[in-house]
mmCIF file with all atom_site columns, C-alpha atoms in Angstrom:
data_model
loop_
_atom_site.group_PDB
_atom_site.id
_atom_site.type_symbol
_atom_site.label_atom_id
_atom_site.label_alt_id
_atom_site.label_comp_id
_atom_site.label_asym_id
_atom_site.label_entity_id
_atom_site.label_seq_id
_atom_site.pdbx_PDB_ins_code
_atom_site.Cartn_x
_atom_site.Cartn_y
_atom_site.Cartn_z
_atom_site.occupancy
_atom_site.B_iso_or_equiv
_atom_site.pdbx_formal_charge
_atom_site.auth_seq_id
_atom_site.auth_comp_id
_atom_site.auth_asym_id
_atom_site.auth_atom_id
_atom_site.pdbx_PDB_model_num
ATOM 1  C CA . UNK A 1 1  ? 113.598 87.108  103.389 1.00 56.00 ? 1  UNK A CA 1
ATOM 2  C CA . UNK A 1 2  ? 117.157 85.990  103.947 1.00 82.00 ? 2  UNK A CA 1
ATOM 3  C CA . UNK A 1 3  ? 119.013 88.405  101.681 1.00 93.00 ? 3  UNK A CA 1
ATOM 4  C CA . UNK A 1 4  ? 119.570 91.888  103.077 1.00 95.00 ? 4  UNK A CA 1
ATOM 5  C CA . UNK A 1 5  ? 120.029 93.177  99.522  1.00 95.00 ? 5  UNK A CA 1
ATOM 6  C CA . UNK A 1 6  ? 116.599 91.830  98.487  1.00 96.00 ? 6  UNK A CA 1
ATOM 7  C CA . UNK A 1 7  ? 114.912 93.170  101.621 1.00 96.00 ? 7  UNK A CA 1
ATOM 8  C CA . UNK A 1 8  ? 116.403 96.632  101.093 1.00 98.00 ? 8  UNK A CA 1
ATOM 9  C CA . UNK A 1 9  ? 115.394 96.580  97.414  1.00 97.00 ? 9  UNK A CA 1
ATOM 10 C CA . UNK A 1 10 ? 111.800 95.645  98.252  1.00 97.00 ? 10 UNK A CA 1
ATOM 11 C CA . UNK A 1 11 ? 111.574 98.194  101.063 1.00 98.00 ? 11 UNK A CA 1
ATOM 12 C CA . UNK A 1 12 ? 112.988 101.015 98.946  1.00 98.00 ? 12 UNK A CA 1
ATOM 13 C CA . UNK A 1 13 ? 110.768 100.202 95.964  1.00 98.00 ? 13 UNK A CA 1
ATOM 14 C CA . UNK A 1 14 ? 107.596 100.412 98.064  1.00 97.00 ? 14 UNK A CA 1
ATOM 15 C CA . UNK A 1 15 ? 108.897 103.389 100.071 1.00 98.00 ? 15 UNK A CA 1
ATOM 16 C CA . UNK A 1 16 ? 109.237 105.354 96.830  1.00 98.00 ? 16 UNK A CA 1
ATOM 17 C CA . UNK A 1 17 ? 105.622 104.470 96.003  1.00 97.00 ? 17 UNK A CA 1
ATOM 18 C CA . UNK A 1 18 ? 104.514 105.469 99.526  1.00 95.00 ? 18 UNK A CA 1
ATOM 19 C CA . UNK A 1 19 ? 106.287 108.804 99.315  1.00 96.00 ? 19 UNK A CA 1
ATOM 20 C CA . UNK A 1 20 ? 104.645 109.553 95.964  1.00 95.00 ? 20 UNK A CA 1
ATOM 21 C CA . UNK A 1 21 ? 101.213 108.265 97.089  1.00 93.00 ? 21 UNK A CA 1
ATOM 22 C CA . UNK A 1 22 ? 100.820 109.133 100.787 1.00 92.00 ? 22 UNK A CA 1
ATOM 23 C CA . UNK A 1 23 ? 97.137  108.084 100.804 1.00 91.00 ? 23 UNK A CA 1
ATOM 24 C CA . UNK A 1 24 ? 97.796  104.615 99.366  1.00 92.00 ? 24 UNK A CA 1
ATOM 25 C CA . UNK A 1 25 ? 96.872  102.319 102.253 1.00 92.00 ? 25 UNK A CA 1
ATOM 26 C CA . UNK A 1 26 ? 98.193  99.115  100.653 1.00 91.00 ? 26 UNK A CA 1
ATOM 27 C CA . UNK A 1 27 ? 101.543 100.716 99.865  1.00 93.00 ? 27 UNK A CA 1
ATOM 28 C CA . UNK A 1 28 ? 101.815 102.061 103.407 1.00 95.00 ? 28 UNK A CA 1
ATOM 29 C CA . UNK A 1 29 ? 101.053 98.657  104.936 1.00 95.00 ? 29 UNK A CA 1
ATOM 30 C CA . UNK A 1 30 ? 103.567 96.965  102.627 1.00 95.00 ? 30 UNK A CA 1
ATOM 31 C CA . UNK A 1 31 ? 106.256 99.529  103.469 1.00 97.00 ? 31 UNK A CA 1
ATOM 32 C CA . UNK A 1 32 ? 105.622 98.947  107.181 1.00 97.00 ? 32 UNK A CA 1
ATOM 33 C CA . UNK A 1 33 ? 105.956 95.179  106.663 1.00 96.00 ? 33 UNK A CA 1
ATOM 34 C CA . UNK A 1 34 ? 109.352 95.536  104.967 1.00 96.00 ? 34 UNK A CA 1
ATOM 35 C CA . UNK A 1 35 ? 110.475 98.115  107.510 1.00 97.00 ? 35 UNK A CA 1
ATOM 36 C CA . UNK A 1 36 ? 109.727 95.670  110.356 1.00 97.00 ? 36 UNK A CA 1
ATOM 37 C CA . UNK A 1 37 ? 111.478 92.896  108.441 1.00 96.00 ? 37 UNK A CA 1
ATOM 38 C CA . UNK A 1 38 ? 114.621 95.035  108.130 1.00 97.00 ? 38 UNK A CA 1
ATOM 39 C CA . UNK A 1 39 ? 114.522 95.883  111.825 1.00 97.00 ? 39 UNK A CA 1
ATOM 40 C CA . UNK A 1 40 ? 113.643 92.429  113.184 1.00 96.00 ? 40 UNK A CA 1
ATOM 41 C CA . UNK A 1 41 ? 115.254 89.980  110.752 1.00 96.00 ? 41 UNK A CA 1
ATOM 42 C CA . UNK A 1 42 ? 118.282 92.034  109.738 1.00 97.00 ? 42 UNK A CA 1
ATOM 43 C CA . UNK A 1 43 ? 118.734 94.187  112.868 1.00 97.00 ? 43 UNK A CA 1
ATOM 44 C CA . UNK A 1 44 ? 118.883 97.477  110.934 1.00 98.00 ? 44 UNK A CA 1
ATOM 45 C CA . UNK A 1 45 ? 118.117 100.848 112.454 1.00 97.00 ? 45 UNK A CA 1
ATOM 46 C CA . UNK A 1 46 ? 118.254 104.509 111.477 1.00 97.00 ? 46 UNK A CA 1
ATOM 47 C CA . UNK A 1 47 ? 117.392 103.943 107.811 1.00 97.00 ? 47 UNK A CA 1
ATOM 48 C CA . UNK A 1 48 ? 117.591 106.992 105.584 1.00 97.00 ? 48 UNK A CA 1
ATOM 49 C CA . UNK A 1 49 ? 117.391 107.463 101.829 1.00 98.00 ? 49 UNK A CA 1
ATOM 50 C CA . UNK A 1 50 ? 119.008 109.999 99.544  1.00 98.00 ? 50 UNK A CA 1
ATOM 51 C CA . UNK A 1 51 ? 118.298 110.205 95.827  1.00 98.00 ? 51 UNK A CA 1
ATOM 52 C CA . UNK A 1 52 ? 121.395 111.397 93.989  1.00 97.00 ? 52 UNK A CA 1
ATOM 53 C CA . UNK A 1 53 ? 121.307 110.513 90.307  1.00 97.00 ? 53 UNK A CA 1
ATOM 54 C CA . UNK A 1 54 ? 121.889 107.873 89.110  1.00 98.00 ? 54 UNK A CA 1
ATOM 55 C CA . UNK A 1 55 ? 121.356 106.135 92.478  1.00 98.00 ? 55 UNK A CA 1
ATOM 56 C CA . UNK A 1 56 ? 119.283 105.924 95.601  1.00 98.00 ? 56 UNK A CA 1
ATOM 57 C CA . UNK A 1 57 ? 121.565 105.588 98.622  1.00 98.00 ? 57 UNK A CA 1
ATOM 58 C CA . UNK A 1 58 ? 120.273 103.850 101.746 1.00 98.00 ? 58 UNK A CA 1
ATOM 59 C CA . UNK A 1 59 ? 122.219 104.536 104.915 1.00 98.00 ? 59 UNK A CA 1
ATOM 60 C CA . UNK A 1 60 ? 121.559 102.424 108.008 1.00 98.00 ? 60 UNK A CA 1
ATOM 61 C CA . UNK A 1 61 ? 123.101 101.133 111.208 1.00 98.00 ? 61 UNK A CA 1
ATOM 62 C CA . UNK A 1 62 ? 123.882 97.429  111.605 1.00 96.00 ? 62 UNK A CA 1
ATOM 63 C CA . UNK A 1 63 ? 126.112 95.733  114.166 1.00 94.00 ? 63 UNK A CA 1
ATOM 64 C CA . UNK A 1 64 ? 127.114 99.070  115.667 1.00 95.00 ? 64 UNK A CA 1
ATOM 65 C CA . UNK A 1 65 ? 128.343 100.687 112.483 1.00 97.00 ? 65 UNK A CA 1
ATOM 66 C CA . UNK A 1 66 ? 126.903 102.856 109.756 1.00 98.00 ? 66 UNK A CA 1
ATOM 67 C CA . UNK A 1 67 ? 126.627 101.154 106.379 1.00 98.00 ? 67 UNK A CA 1
ATOM 68 C CA . UNK A 1 68 ? 125.357 102.147 102.966 1.00 98.00 ? 68 UNK A CA 1
ATOM 69 C CA . UNK A 1 69 ? 123.889 100.408 99.928  1.00 98.00 ? 69 UNK A CA 1
ATOM 70 C CA . UNK A 1 70 ? 122.994 101.904 96.583  1.00 98.00 ? 70 UNK A CA 1
ATOM 71 C CA . UNK A 1 71 ? 120.418 101.032 93.948  1.00 98.00 ? 71 UNK A CA 1
ATOM 72 C CA . UNK A 1 72 ? 119.978 102.472 90.444  1.00 98.00 ? 72 UNK A CA 1
ATOM 73 C CA . UNK A 1 73 ? 117.078 104.924 90.313  1.00 98.00 ? 73 UNK A CA 1
ATOM 74 C CA . UNK A 1 74 ? 115.618 103.370 87.171  1.00 97.00 ? 74 UNK A CA 1
ATOM 75 C CA . UNK A 1 75 ? 115.515 99.935  88.834  1.00 97.00 ? 75 UNK A CA 1
ATOM 76 C CA . UNK A 1 76 ? 113.757 101.229 91.961  1.00 98.00 ? 76 UNK A CA 1
ATOM 77 C CA . UNK A 1 77 ? 111.283 103.506 90.164  1.00 98.00 ? 77 UNK A CA 1
ATOM 78 C CA . UNK A 1 78 ? 109.878 100.743 87.935  1.00 96.00 ? 78 UNK A CA 1
ATOM 79 C CA . UNK A 1 79 ? 106.897 100.054 90.211  1.00 95.00 ? 79 UNK A CA 1
ATOM 80 C CA . UNK A 1 80 ? 106.023 103.742 90.650  1.00 96.00 ? 80 UNK A CA 1
ATOM 81 C CA . UNK A 1 81 ? 106.324 104.320 86.912  1.00 96.00 ? 81 UNK A CA 1
ATOM 82 C CA . UNK A 1 82 ? 103.956 101.408 86.218  1.00 94.00 ? 82 UNK A CA 1
ATOM 83 C CA . UNK A 1 83 ? 101.442 102.765 88.722  1.00 93.00 ? 83 UNK A CA 1
ATOM 84 C CA . UNK A 1 84 ? 101.609 106.208 87.146  1.00 93.00 ? 84 UNK A CA 1
ATOM 85 C CA . UNK A 1 85 ? 101.120 104.766 83.643  1.00 94.00 ? 85 UNK A CA 1
ATOM 86 C CA . UNK A 1 86 ? 98.020  102.767 84.630  1.00 92.00 ? 86 UNK A CA 1
ATOM 87 C CA . UNK A 1 87 ? 96.558  104.438 87.729  1.00 85.00 ? 87 UNK A CA 1
ATOM 88 C CA . UNK A 1 88 ? 93.151  102.789 87.247  1.00 86.00 ? 88 UNK A CA 1
ATOM 89 C CA . UNK A 1 89 ? 94.782  99.431  88.092  1.00 87.00 ? 89 UNK A CA 1
ATOM 90 C CA . UNK A 1 90 ? 96.257  100.789 91.342  1.00 84.00 ? 90 UNK A CA 1
ATOM 91 C CA . UNK A 1 91 ? 93.441  102.612 93.062  1.00 80.00 ? 91 UNK A CA 1
ATOM 92 C CA . UNK A 1 92 ? 93.540  102.980 96.804  1.00 77.00 ? 92 UNK A CA 1
ATOM 93 C CA . UNK A 1 93 ? 91.358  100.294 98.369  1.00 69.00 ? 93 UNK A CA 1
ATOM 94 C CA . UNK A 1 94 ? 89.993  102.853 100.865 1.00 63.00 ? 94 UNK A CA 1
ATOM 95 C CA . UNK A 1 95 ? 88.638  105.177 98.176  1.00 58.00 ? 95 UNK A CA 1
#
């Protein structure tokens, strides 16, 4: 994934799902994949997330400096909202 913006968006979207569903194995594995991608392909470290309406703020280190990106909450929460609306379609594979 060449775009840092896209990689951060994908990571944050699945991280929100992981945080809401800590026993969801598929979500956890997907979050780990995107986390590694951010570290290895984009050389990010020290990622942290703050939710402060109307945005999620991601703070990270890249090239020796702290940087920040923001994403609208409603854009990031779409996947979690869909899962919560139709939980039978998103059962944990380990259950």
